[in-house]
Amino acid sequence: MILDLHTHSIKSDDGRAKVRNYCQWVRTRNVPIDGFVLTEHRQFDFESDYSGLARDFDLVILKGAEVETEYGHVLVYGVTEPLYETFDFGSIGLPLEEVIEHCNAHDAVAAPCHPGRPRVGMSAHLAEHGVPKGVRIVEIYNGGSRGEEDAVAAAMADELGYIGIGGSDSHIVSHIGRCATEFPEPVTTEAELVAALKSERFRAITTR
Amino acid sequence: MAESIPTVTAIADVEFGGELPAFTPDTSIDATRRFGQHVGWNTPRFTDHDGARKEGLPGAIVPGVMSQGFLGAMIHRWAPTAEIITIDTVFRAPVLVDQPHKITGVVTDIDEDELTVEIDLTVTNEAGETRVFGTATARLPS
């Protein structure tokens, strides 16, 4: 089961992709993924129902979020209304350790993304803030990475004992599936995704 | 002999997922200097590598609006009769002057009622890094 764990739609301020077009693209171009997670910036999209599209295109479409902390951007999986009320998803300066604590308390998972990226990635902030408590998973393959960013992320993950996921970070249709995460078992709901991530049985993949 | 570029003339010619002919923009310092002269932007960041470095840049950069012009040119080379309605870009990293770049485009939506197509556009450097991405909406004849 291969899921792109990091995508954005037009719900994000810099996203330009309609979810239907993502589905069409995956099927028309035989992109080797079974589904994707919409991780919109600084919000969780409670409104949209993609179950019809998922059925029509035989794809898994899940929802998460990408929030912003003092260590850079962080993906959150397993968002529920109670979790959403515990901190301000729209803030650009959330304390990462508190985000992780809240996620743990609400059976969700937080994973720093593109950690090798200057300014908005975790590794750039380790010297200033130290190693944060509670991180288990980081994104080691990001479809938007430039230069050595993925290598920096992988080296940081190795050094600190983190497990890697992959996601395209697509903002336009044709970038979906460039990086993804493979799971040994089916994942069809947000709860199953959280369980699969907590099992720590997955591997990051890249097609770039 | 001039290169023959496949073109489309009507919306019926367009398929979802169809690729536009790749476009190699002229990112030379001569081109950005000419552009700067025409638009009145003779700032070193666009026209002089050393001057740009003094501003903290890795070298001279192609003005964003010039990159958008390349995108428009690419679309019109593919569909000469198209009316470009929007070009919406996200600048992720500078397009560096005197470095080779490539622009790719693919059709990612077709609205046959409105006679419009949506095109994903990506500007990459030689390392394959995305520097600019965006979408364009263009209207084509029926």
mmCIF file of N, CA and C in Angstrom, chain B residues 6 12 25-28 34 48 52 65 68 71 103 107 112 115 130 135:
data_model
loop_
_atom_site.group_PDB
_atom_site.id
_atom_site.type_symbol
_atom_site.label_atom_id
_atom_site.label_comp_id
_atom_site.label_asym_id
_atom_site.label_seq_id
_atom_site.Cartn_x
_atom_site.Cartn_y
_atom_site.Cartn_z
ATOM 1 N N PRO B 6 4.893 20.879 -32.420
ATOM 2 C CA PRO B 6 3.488 20.468 -32.513
ATOM 3 C C PRO B 6 2.588 21.496 -31.833
ATOM 4 N N ALA B 12 -10.641 20.702 -28.933
ATOM 5 C CA ALA B 12 -10.791 19.280 -29.232
ATOM 6 C C ALA B 12 -9.434 18.596 -29.443
ATOM 7 N N PRO B 25 14.125 28.562 -21.763
ATOM 8 C CA PRO B 25 14.128 30.035 -21.740
ATOM 9 C C PRO B 25 15.535 30.601 -21.874
ATOM 10 N N ASP B 26 15.608 31.770 -22.435
ATOM 11 C CA ASP B 26 16.887 32.471 -22.547
ATOM 12 C C ASP B 26 17.149 33.202 -21.235
ATOM 13 N N THR B 27 17.956 32.578 -20.387
ATOM 14 C CA THR B 27 18.238 33.167 -19.069
ATOM 15 C C THR B 27 19.597 33.864 -19.042
ATOM 16 N N SER B 28 20.091 34.210 -20.201
ATOM 17 C CA SER B 28 21.417 34.841 -20.254
ATOM 18 C C SER B 28 21.379 36.250 -19.640
ATOM 19 N N ARG B 34 18.539 43.282 -21.351
ATOM 20 C CA ARG B 34 17.593 43.865 -22.324
ATOM 21 C C ARG B 34 16.230 44.062 -21.667
ATOM 22 N N ASP B 48 23.679 41.979 -13.089
ATOM 23 C CA ASP B 48 25.110 41.945 -12.782
ATOM 24 C C ASP B 48 25.352 40.933 -11.649
ATOM 25 N N ALA B 52 24.675 41.469 -7.696
ATOM 26 C CA ALA B 52 23.642 40.644 -7.041
ATOM 27 C C ALA B 52 24.211 39.960 -5.800
ATOM 28 N N VAL B 65 8.624 38.447 -13.224
ATOM 29 C CA VAL B 65 7.678 38.743 -14.298
ATOM 30 C C VAL B 65 8.248 38.309 -15.654
ATOM 31 N N GLN B 68 7.447 34.737 -15.859
ATOM 32 C CA GLN B 68 6.047 34.587 -16.255
ATOM 33 C C GLN B 68 5.881 34.819 -17.754
ATOM 34 N N LEU B 71 6.613 31.703 -19.503
ATOM 35 C CA LEU B 71 5.496 30.753 -19.416
ATOM 36 C C LEU B 71 4.435 31.081 -20.466
ATOM 37 N N ILE B 103 11.428 24.576 -18.964
ATOM 38 C CA ILE B 103 10.033 24.740 -18.535
ATOM 39 C C ILE B 103 9.217 23.612 -19.140
ATOM 40 N N VAL B 107 -1.314 19.461 -19.411
ATOM 41 C CA VAL B 107 -2.727 19.817 -19.256
ATOM 42 C C VAL B 107 -3.314 18.999 -18.113
ATOM 43 N N GLU B 112 -14.784 21.818 -21.239
ATOM 44 C CA GLU B 112 -15.264 21.945 -22.622
ATOM 45 C C GLU B 112 -16.434 22.923 -22.729
ATOM 46 N N LEU B 115 -14.567 26.180 -22.674
ATOM 47 C CA LEU B 115 -13.483 26.144 -23.681
ATOM 48 C C LEU B 115 -12.129 26.517 -23.073
ATOM 49 N N THR B 130 12.854 22.099 -8.754
ATOM 50 C CA THR B 130 11.773 23.024 -9.102
ATOM 51 C C THR B 130 12.097 24.398 -8.542
ATOM 52 N N THR B 135 0.174 27.423 -12.345
ATOM 53 C CA THR B 135 -0.837 26.955 -13.292
ATOM 54 C C THR B 135 -1.240 28.127 -14.187
#
